Short mmCIF file of C-alpha atoms and ligand atoms in Angstrom, two decimals:
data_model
loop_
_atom_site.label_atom_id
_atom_site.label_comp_id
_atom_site.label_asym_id
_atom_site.label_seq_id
_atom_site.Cartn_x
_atom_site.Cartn_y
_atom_site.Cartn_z
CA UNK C 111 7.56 -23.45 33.36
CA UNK C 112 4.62 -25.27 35.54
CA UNK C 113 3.44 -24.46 38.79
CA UNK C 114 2.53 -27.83 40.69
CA UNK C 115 0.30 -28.87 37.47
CA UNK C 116 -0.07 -25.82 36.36
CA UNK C 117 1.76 -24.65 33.13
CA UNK C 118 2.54 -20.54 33.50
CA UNK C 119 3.14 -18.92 30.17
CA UNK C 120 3.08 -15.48 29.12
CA UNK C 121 0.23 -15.84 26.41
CA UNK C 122 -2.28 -18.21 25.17
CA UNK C 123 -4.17 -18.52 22.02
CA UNK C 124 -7.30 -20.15 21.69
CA UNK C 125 -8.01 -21.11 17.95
CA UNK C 126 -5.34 -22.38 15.51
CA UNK C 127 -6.69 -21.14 12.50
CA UNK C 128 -5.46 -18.09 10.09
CA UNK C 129 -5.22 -15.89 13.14
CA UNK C 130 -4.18 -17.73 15.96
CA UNK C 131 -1.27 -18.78 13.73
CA UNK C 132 0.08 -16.10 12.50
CA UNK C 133 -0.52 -14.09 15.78
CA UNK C 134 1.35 -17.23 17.59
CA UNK C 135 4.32 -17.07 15.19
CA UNK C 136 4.90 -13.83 15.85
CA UNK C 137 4.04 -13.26 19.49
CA UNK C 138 6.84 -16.34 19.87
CA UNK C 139 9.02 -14.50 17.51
CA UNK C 140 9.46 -11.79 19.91
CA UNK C 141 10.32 -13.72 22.70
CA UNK C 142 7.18 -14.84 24.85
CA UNK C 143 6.64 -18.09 25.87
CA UNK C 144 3.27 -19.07 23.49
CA UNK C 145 0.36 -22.27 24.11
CA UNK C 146 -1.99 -22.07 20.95
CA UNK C 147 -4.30 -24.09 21.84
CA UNK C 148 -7.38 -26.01 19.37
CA UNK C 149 -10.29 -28.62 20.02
CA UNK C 150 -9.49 -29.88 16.31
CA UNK C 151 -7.21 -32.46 15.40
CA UNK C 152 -5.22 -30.66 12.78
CA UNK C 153 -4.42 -26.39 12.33
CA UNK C 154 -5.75 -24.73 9.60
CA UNK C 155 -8.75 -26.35 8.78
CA UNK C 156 -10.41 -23.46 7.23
CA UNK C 157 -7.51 -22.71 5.30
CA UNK C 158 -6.53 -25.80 3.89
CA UNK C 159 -10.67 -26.09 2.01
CA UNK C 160 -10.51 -22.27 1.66
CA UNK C 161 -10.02 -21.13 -2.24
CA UNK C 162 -10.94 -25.34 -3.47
CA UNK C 163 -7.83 -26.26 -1.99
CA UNK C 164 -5.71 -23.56 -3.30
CA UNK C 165 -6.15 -20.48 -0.55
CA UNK C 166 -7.18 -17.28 -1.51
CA UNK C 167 -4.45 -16.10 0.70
CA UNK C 168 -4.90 -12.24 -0.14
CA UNK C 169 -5.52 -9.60 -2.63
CA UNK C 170 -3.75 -7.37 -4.21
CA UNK C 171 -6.31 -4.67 -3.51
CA UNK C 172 -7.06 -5.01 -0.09
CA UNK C 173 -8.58 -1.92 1.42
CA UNK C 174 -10.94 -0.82 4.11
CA UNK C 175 -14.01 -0.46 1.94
CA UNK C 176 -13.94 -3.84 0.97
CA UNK C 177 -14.97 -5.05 4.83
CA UNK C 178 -18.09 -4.71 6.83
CA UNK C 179 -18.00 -3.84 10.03
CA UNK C 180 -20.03 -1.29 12.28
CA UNK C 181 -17.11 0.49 12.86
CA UNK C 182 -15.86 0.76 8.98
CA UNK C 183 -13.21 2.58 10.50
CA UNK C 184 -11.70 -0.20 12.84
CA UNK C 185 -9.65 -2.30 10.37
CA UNK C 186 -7.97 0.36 8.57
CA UNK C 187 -4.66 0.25 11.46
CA UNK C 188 -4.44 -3.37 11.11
CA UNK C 189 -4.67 -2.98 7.73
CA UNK C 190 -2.31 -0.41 7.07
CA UNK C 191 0.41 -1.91 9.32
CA UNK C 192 0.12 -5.55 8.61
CA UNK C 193 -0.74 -5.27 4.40
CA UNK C 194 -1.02 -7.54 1.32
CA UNK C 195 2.49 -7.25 0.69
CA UNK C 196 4.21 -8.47 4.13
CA UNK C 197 1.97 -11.58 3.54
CA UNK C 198 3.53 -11.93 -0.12
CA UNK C 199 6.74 -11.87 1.41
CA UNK C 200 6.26 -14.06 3.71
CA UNK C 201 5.08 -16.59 0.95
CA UNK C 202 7.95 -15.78 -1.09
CA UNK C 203 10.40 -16.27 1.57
CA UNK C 204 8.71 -19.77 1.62
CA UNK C 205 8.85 -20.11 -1.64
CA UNK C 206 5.67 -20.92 -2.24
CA UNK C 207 4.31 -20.74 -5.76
CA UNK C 208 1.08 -18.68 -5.92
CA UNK C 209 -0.99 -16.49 -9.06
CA UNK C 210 -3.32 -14.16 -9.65
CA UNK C 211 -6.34 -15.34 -10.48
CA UNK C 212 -9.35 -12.86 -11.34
CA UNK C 213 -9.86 -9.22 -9.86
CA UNK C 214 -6.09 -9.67 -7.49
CA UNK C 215 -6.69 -12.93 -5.98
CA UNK C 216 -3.79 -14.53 -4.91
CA UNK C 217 -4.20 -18.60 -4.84
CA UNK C 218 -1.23 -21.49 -4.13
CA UNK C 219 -0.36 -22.92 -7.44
CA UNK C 220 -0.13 -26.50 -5.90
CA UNK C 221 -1.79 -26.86 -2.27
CA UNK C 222 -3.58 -24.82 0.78
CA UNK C 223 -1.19 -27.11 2.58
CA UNK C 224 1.80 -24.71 1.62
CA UNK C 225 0.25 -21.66 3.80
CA UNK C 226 -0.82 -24.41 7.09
CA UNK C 227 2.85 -25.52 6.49
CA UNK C 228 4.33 -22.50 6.39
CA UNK C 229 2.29 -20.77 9.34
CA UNK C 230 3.57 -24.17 11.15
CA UNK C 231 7.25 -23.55 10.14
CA UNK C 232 6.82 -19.86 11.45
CA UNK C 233 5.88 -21.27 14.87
CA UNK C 234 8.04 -24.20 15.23
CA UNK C 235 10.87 -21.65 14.16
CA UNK C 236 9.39 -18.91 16.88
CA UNK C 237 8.83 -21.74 19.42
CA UNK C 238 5.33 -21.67 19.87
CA UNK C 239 3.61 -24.59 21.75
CA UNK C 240 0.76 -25.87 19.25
CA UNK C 241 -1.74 -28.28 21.35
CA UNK C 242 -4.46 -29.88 19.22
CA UNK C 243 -7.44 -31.82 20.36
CA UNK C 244 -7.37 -29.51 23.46
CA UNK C 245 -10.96 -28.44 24.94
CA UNK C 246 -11.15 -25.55 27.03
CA UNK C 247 -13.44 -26.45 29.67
CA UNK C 248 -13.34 -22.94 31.69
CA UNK C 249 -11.48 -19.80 32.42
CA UNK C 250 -11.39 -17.15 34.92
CA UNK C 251 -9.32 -14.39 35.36
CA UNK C 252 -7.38 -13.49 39.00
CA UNK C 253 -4.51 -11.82 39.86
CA UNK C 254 -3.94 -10.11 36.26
CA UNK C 255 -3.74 -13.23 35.24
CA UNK C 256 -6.24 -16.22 32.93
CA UNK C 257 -6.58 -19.36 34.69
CA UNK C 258 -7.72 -21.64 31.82
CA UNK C 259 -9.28 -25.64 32.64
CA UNK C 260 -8.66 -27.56 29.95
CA UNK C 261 -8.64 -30.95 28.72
CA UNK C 262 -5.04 -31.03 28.46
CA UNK C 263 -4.21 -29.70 31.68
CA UNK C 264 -4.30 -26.02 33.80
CA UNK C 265 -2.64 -23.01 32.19
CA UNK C 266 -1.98 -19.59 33.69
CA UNK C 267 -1.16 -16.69 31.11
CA UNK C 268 -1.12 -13.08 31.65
CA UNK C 269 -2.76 -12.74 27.74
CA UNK C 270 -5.59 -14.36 26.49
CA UNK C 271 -6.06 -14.59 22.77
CA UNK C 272 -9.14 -15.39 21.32
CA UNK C 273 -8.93 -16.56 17.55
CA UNK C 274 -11.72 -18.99 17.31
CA UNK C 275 -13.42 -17.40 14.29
CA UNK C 276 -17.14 -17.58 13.26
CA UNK C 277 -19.96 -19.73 13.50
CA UNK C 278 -19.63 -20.90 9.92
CA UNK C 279 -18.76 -24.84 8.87
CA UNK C 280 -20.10 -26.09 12.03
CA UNK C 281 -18.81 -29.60 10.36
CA UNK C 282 -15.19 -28.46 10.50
CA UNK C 283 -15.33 -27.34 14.31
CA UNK C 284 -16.44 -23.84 13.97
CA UNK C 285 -18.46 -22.85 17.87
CA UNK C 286 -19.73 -19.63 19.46
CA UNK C 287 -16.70 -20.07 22.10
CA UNK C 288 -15.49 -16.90 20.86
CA UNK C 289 -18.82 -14.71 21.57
CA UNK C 290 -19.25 -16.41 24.80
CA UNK C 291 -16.08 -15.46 26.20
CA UNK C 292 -16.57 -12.08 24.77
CA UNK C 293 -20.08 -11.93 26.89
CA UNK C 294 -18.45 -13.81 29.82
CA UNK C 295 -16.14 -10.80 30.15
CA UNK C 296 -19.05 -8.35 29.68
CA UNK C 297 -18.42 -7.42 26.14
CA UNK C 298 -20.53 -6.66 23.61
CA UNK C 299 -21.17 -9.03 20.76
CA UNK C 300 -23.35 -7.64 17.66
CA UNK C 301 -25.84 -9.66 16.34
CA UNK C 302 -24.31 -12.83 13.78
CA UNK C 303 -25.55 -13.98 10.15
CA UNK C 304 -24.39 -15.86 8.10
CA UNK C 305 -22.30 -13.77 5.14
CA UNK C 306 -20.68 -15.14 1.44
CA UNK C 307 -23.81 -17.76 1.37
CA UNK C 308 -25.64 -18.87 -1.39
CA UNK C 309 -29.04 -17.99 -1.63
CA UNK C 310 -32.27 -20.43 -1.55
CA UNK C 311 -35.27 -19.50 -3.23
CA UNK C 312 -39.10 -19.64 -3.12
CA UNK C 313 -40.50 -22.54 -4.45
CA UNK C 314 -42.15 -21.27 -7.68
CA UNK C 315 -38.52 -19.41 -8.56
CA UNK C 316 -36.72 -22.45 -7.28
CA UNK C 317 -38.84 -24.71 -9.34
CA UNK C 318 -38.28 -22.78 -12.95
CA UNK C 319 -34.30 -22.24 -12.34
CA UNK C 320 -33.32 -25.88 -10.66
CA UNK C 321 -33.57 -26.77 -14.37
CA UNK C 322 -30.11 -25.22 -15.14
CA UNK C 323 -28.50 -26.00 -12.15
CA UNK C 324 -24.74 -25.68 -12.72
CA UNK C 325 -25.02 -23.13 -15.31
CA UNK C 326 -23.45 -19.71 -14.47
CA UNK C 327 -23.98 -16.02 -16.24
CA UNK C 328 -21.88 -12.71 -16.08
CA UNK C 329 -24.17 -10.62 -14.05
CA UNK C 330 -24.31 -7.36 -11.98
CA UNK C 331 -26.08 -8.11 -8.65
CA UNK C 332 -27.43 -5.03 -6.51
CA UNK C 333 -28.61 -5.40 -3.17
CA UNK C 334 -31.36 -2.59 -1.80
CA UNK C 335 -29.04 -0.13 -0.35
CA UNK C 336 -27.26 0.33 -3.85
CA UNK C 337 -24.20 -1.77 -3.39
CA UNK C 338 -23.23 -4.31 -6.47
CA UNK C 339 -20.70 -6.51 -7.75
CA UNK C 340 -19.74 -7.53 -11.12
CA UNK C 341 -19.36 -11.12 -11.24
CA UNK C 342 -20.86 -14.35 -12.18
CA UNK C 343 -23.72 -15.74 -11.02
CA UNK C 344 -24.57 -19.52 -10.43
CA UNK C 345 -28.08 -21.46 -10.68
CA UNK C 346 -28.07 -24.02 -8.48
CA UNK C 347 -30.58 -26.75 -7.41
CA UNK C 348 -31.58 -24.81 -3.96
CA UNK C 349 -31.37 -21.58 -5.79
CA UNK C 350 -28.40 -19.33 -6.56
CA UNK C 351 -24.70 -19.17 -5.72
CA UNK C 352 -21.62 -17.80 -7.55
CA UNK C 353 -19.47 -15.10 -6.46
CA UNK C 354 -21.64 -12.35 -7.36
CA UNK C 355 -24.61 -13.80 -5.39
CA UNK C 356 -22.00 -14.81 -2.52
CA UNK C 357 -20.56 -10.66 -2.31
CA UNK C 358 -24.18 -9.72 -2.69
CA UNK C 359 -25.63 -11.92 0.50
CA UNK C 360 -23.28 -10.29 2.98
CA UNK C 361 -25.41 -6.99 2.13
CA UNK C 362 -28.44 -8.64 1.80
CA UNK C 363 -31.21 -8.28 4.60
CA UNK C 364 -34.23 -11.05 5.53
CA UNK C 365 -36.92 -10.28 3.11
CA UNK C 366 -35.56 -8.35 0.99
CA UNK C 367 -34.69 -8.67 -2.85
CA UNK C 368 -31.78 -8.29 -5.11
CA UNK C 369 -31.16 -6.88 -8.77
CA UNK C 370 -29.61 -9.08 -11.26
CA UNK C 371 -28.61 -7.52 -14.55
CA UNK C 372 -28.23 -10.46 -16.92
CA UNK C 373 -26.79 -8.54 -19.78
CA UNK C 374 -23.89 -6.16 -18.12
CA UNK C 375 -22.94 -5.89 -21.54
CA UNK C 376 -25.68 -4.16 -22.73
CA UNK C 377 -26.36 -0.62 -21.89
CA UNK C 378 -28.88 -0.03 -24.66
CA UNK C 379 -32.41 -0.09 -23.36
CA UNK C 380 -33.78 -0.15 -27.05
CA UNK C 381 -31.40 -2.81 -28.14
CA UNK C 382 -34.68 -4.93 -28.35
CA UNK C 383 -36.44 -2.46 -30.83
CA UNK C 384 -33.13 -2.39 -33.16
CA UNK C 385 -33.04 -6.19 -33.23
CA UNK C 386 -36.75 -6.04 -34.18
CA UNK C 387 -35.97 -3.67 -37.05
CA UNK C 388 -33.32 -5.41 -38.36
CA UNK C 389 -35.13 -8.84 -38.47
CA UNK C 390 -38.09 -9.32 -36.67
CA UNK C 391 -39.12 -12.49 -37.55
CA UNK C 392 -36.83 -14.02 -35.49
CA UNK C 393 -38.15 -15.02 -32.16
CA UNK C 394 -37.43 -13.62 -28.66
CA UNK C 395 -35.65 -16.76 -27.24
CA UNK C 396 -33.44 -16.52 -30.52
CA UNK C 397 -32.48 -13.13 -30.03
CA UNK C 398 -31.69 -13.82 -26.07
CA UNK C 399 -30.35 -17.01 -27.06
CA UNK C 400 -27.49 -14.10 -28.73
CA UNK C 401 -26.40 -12.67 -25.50
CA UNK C 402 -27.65 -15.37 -22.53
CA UNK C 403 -26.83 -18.91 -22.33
CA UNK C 404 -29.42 -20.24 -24.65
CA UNK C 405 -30.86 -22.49 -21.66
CA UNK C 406 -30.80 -19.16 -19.21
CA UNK C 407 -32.77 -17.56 -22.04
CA UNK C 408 -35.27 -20.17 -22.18
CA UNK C 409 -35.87 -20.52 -18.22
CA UNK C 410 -36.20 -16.90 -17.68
CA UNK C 411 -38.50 -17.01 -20.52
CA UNK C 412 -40.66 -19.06 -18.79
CA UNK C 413 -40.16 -17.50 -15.40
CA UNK C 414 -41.27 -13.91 -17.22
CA UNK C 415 -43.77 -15.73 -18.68
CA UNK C 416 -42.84 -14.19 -21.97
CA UNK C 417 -44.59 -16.62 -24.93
CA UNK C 418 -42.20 -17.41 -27.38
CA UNK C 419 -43.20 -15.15 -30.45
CA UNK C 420 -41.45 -13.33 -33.27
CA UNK C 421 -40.39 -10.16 -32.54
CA UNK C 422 -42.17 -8.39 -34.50
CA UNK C 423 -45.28 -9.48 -32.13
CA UNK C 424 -44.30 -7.34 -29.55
CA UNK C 425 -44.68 -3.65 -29.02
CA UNK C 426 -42.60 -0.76 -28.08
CA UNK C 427 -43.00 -0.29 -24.86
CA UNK C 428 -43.18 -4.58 -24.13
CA UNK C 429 -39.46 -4.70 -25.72
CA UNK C 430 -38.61 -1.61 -23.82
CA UNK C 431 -39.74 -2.92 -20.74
CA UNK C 432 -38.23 -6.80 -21.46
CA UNK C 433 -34.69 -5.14 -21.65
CA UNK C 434 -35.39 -3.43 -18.52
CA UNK C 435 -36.30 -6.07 -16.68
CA UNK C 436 -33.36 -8.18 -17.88
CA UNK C 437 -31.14 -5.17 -16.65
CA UNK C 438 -32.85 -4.77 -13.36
CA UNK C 439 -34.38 -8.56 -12.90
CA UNK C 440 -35.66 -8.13 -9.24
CA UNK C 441 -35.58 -11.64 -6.82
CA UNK C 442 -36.39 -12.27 -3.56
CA UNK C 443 -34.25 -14.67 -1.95
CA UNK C 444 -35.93 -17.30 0.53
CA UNK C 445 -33.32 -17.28 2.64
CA UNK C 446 -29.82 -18.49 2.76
CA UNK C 447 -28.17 -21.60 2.92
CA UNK C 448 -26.96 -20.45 6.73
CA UNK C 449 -24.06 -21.35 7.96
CA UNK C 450 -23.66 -24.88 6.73
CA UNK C 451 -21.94 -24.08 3.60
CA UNK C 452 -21.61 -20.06 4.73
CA UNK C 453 -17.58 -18.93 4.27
CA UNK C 454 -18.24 -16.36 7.04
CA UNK C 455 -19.87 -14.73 9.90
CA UNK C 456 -21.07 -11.50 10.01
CA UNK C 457 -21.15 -9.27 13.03
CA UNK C 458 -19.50 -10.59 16.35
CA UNK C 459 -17.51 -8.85 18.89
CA UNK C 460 -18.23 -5.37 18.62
CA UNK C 461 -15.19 -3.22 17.61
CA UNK C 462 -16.15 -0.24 20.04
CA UNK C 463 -15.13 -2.92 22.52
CA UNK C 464 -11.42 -3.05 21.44
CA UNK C 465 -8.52 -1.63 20.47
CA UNK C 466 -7.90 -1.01 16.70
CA UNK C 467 -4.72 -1.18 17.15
CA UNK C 468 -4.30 -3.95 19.54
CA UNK C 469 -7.46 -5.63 19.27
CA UNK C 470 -7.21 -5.71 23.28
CA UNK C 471 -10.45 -4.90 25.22
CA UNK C 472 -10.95 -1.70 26.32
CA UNK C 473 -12.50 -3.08 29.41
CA UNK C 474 -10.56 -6.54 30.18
CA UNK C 475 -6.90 -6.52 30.34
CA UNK C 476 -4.98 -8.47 28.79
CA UNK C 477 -7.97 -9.84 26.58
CA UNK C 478 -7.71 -9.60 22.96
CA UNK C 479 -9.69 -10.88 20.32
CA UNK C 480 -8.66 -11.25 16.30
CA UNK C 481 -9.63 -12.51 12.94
CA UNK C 482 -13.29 -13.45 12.24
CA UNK C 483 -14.72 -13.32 15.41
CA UNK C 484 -14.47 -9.70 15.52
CA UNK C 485 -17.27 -7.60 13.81
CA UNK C 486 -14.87 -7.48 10.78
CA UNK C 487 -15.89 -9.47 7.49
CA UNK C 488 -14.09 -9.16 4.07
CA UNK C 489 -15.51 -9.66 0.45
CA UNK C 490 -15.00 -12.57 -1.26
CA UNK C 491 -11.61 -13.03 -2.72
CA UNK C 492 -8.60 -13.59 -0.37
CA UNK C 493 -10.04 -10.41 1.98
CA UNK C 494 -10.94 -12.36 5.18
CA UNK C 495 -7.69 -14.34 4.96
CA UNK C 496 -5.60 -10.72 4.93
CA UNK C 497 -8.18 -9.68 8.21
CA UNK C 498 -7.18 -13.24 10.07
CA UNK C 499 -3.09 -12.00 9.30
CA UNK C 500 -3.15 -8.34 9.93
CA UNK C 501 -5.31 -8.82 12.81
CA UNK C 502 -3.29 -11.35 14.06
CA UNK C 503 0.11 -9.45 13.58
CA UNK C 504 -1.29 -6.42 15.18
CA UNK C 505 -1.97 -8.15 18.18
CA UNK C 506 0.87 -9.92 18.54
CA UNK C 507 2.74 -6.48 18.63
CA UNK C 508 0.85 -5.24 21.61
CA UNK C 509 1.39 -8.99 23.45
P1 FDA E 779 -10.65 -19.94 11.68
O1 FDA E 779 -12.03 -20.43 11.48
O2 FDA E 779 -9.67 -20.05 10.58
O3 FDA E 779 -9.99 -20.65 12.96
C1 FDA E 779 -10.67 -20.79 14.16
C2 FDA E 779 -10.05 -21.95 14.90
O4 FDA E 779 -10.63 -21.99 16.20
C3 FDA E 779 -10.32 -23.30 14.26
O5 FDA E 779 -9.11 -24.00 14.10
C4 FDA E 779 -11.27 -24.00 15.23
O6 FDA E 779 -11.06 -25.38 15.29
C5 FDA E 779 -10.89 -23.34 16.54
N1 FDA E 779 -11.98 -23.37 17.53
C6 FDA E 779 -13.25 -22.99 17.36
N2 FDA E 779 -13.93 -23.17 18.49
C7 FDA E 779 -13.05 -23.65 19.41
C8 FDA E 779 -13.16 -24.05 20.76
N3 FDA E 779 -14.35 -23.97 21.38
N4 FDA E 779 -12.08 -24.53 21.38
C9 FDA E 779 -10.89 -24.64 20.73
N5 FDA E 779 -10.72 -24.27 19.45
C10 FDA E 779 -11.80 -23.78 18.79
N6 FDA E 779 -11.21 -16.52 3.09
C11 FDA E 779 -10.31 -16.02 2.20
O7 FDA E 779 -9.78 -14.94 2.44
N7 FDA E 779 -9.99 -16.72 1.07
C12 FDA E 779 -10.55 -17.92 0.76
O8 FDA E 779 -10.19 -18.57 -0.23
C13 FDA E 779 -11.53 -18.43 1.65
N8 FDA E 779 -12.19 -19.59 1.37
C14 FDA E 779 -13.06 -20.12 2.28
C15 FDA E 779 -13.71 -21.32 1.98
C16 FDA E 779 -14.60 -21.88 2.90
C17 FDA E 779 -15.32 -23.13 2.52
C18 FDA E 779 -14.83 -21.23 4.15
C19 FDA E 779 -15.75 -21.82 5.18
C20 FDA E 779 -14.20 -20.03 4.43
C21 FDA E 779 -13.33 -19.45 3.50
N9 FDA E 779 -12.70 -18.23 3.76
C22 FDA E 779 -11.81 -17.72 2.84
C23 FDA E 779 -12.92 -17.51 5.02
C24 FDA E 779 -11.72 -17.81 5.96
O9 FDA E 779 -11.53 -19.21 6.03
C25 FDA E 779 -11.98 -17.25 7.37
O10 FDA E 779 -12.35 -15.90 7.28
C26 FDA E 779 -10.71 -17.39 8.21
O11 FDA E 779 -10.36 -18.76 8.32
C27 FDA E 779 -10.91 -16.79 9.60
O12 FDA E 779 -9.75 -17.02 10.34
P2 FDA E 779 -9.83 -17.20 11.93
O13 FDA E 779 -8.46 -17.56 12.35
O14 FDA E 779 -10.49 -16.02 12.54
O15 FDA E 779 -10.82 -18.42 12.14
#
């Protein structure tokens, strides 16, 4: 319906990625006449890169305490009413051939492609309007109702929808339009950083390690406040990246450093002084060279600055203290490689501001705000994907 030049509809969406989609399909589904609206040229940009171009869709153990948030509390509704399983289903009805890959992550067989076309089947089916290569220039709210300028044309909707994620992958259109609205509409937005980042190091660490870039360890990473993860952990030529170090970074604080246990194998802290005894002429890189990568042995050899000697050159308490320190190897991190390669953003529109069931604000009407650019960020492994669809179906709900 337009109104001289001015489109009415009952909702718009800004932001046609994982949230805006789903929360379009379903808002459409029930009914209401739906604009989701995107400055990019194509939907699901995000998702179709996302898992190497296989989508981490979900996991099969999604739960609450594997997101950060202020408010821990805030995604359990969306969570609980919008799970793992109705996103399954909705693959299956689509028929689209997924597995499990490591620790329940659920990845397309074939293409990302199948989830963008299937959240684009959803809408066409619902009747959603999907306009692309759309700016939105300004909007204001009168009348209980959001006048929105945009490069397409005027719309007037009684619900605004704001789904335009994080600040991370700047290259593939990510912007701050999402906080800025927030603020606009005087809501709070929690301080952002970039989270599931590879970390840089300092020069002298950087230095030693770029000489195995590529090659990757099983490792338990620990950040200061005790949390850890159980996964590998990558060298690269800026410093280190895997998933371990990615899960790690989200809890990870300027300045501080991390724990790496090299050998979660090994719980033995005098494994060192058996091997001695049961042939200590053999030399410490030989002996690491056992349980590391021999090249990993070598570099953090040299890092240590641990000479090359037979074992039987070394004392009690130096082999008890070289196992400990390859248990509880402690780093400090330079930094991070920010938001450029970043596969989230951490903090964002405060959840105190909304409605956890909802996702409306408390203070605007008719306002709502899902997926990433709420102060709701997953682990690695199919997590933030699950946020984007149960806070996207949630909302839709309430629309
Ligand atoms: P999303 O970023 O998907 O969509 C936001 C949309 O808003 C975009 O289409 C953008 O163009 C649009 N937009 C932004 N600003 C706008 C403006 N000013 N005007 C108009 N439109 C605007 N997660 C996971 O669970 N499994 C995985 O495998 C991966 N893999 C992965 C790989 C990489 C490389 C990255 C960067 C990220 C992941 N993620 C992931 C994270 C996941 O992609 C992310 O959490 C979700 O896409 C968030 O969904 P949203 O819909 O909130 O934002």
């Amino acid at each position: 319906m337009t109104d001289g030049k001015q489109q009415l509809v009952d909702v718009v969406i800004i932001g046609a990625g994982a949230a805006g989609l789903m929360c379009a399909a379903e808002a459409a589904g029930k009914g209401l006449s739906v604009v989701l609206l995107d400055h990019a040229k194509q939907a699901g940009k995000k998702i179709l890169i996302s898992g190497g171009g296989r989508c981490n869709f979900t996991n099969y153990y999604v739960e609450p305490a594997a997101y950060l948030s202020a408010n821990p509390h805030f995604c359990k509704s969306a969570l609980s009413r919008y799970t793992q399983w109705d996103f399954i289903a909705l693959v299956d009805k689509h028929q689209i051939p997924y597995h499990e890959k490591t620790l329940g992550q659920l990845f397309c067989d074939d293409s990302a492609k199948d989830i963008v076309n299937m959240l684009l089947a959803e809408c066409q089916q619902a009747g959603a309007e999907i306009r692309l290569r759309t700016q939105v220039e300004q909007v204001s709210y009168s009348d209980e109702r959001y006048q929105l300028a945009t490069s397409t044309g005027l719309l007037s909707a009684k619900k605004l929808v704001i789904a335009t994620g994080g600040l991370s992958m700047p290259k593939l259109g990510a912007t701050a339009f999402g906080f800025d609205i927030a603020r606009q509409f005087g809501l709070k937005v929690l301080p952002t950083r970039a989270g599931l980042v590879p970390f840089t190091l300092q020069p002298n660490d950087k230095a030693c390690f770029e000489a195995i870039s590529g090659v990757s360890a099983p490792s338990v990473i620990e950040s200061l406040s005790g949390t850890s993860f159980e996964e590998n952990l990558l060298f690269t030529h800026r410093g280190l990246s895997g998933p371990a170090v990615l899960q790690i970074s989200s809890y990870w604080q300027e300045g501080e450093e991390v724990r790496i246990n090299l050998l979660p194998e090994i719980s033995d802290d005098q494994w060192l002084l058996n091997e001695r005894q049961k042939n200590g002429e053999r030399t410490i890189k030989t002996v690491l060279s056992d349980v590391l990568a021999k090249r990993v042995a070598e570099q953090w050899l040299e890092h240590q600055q641990i000479d090359n000697k037979p074992l039987k050159q070394f004392d009690d308490k130096q082999l008890q203290a070289l196992a400990q320190r390859l248990a509880s190897w402690p780093i400090k991190p330079s930094g991070t490689e920010g938001y450029r390669t970043a596969e989230v953003t951490l903090g964002g529109v405060d959840t105190d501001e909304l409605s956890s069931k909802t996702m409306e604000s408390k203070k605007q009407p008719g306002l709502y705000f899902i997926g990433e650019v709420v102060d709701v960020t997953g682990w690695l492994g199919g997590y933030n994907f699950q946020w984007a669809w149960s806070s996207g179906w949630a909302c839709a709900q309430a629309l």
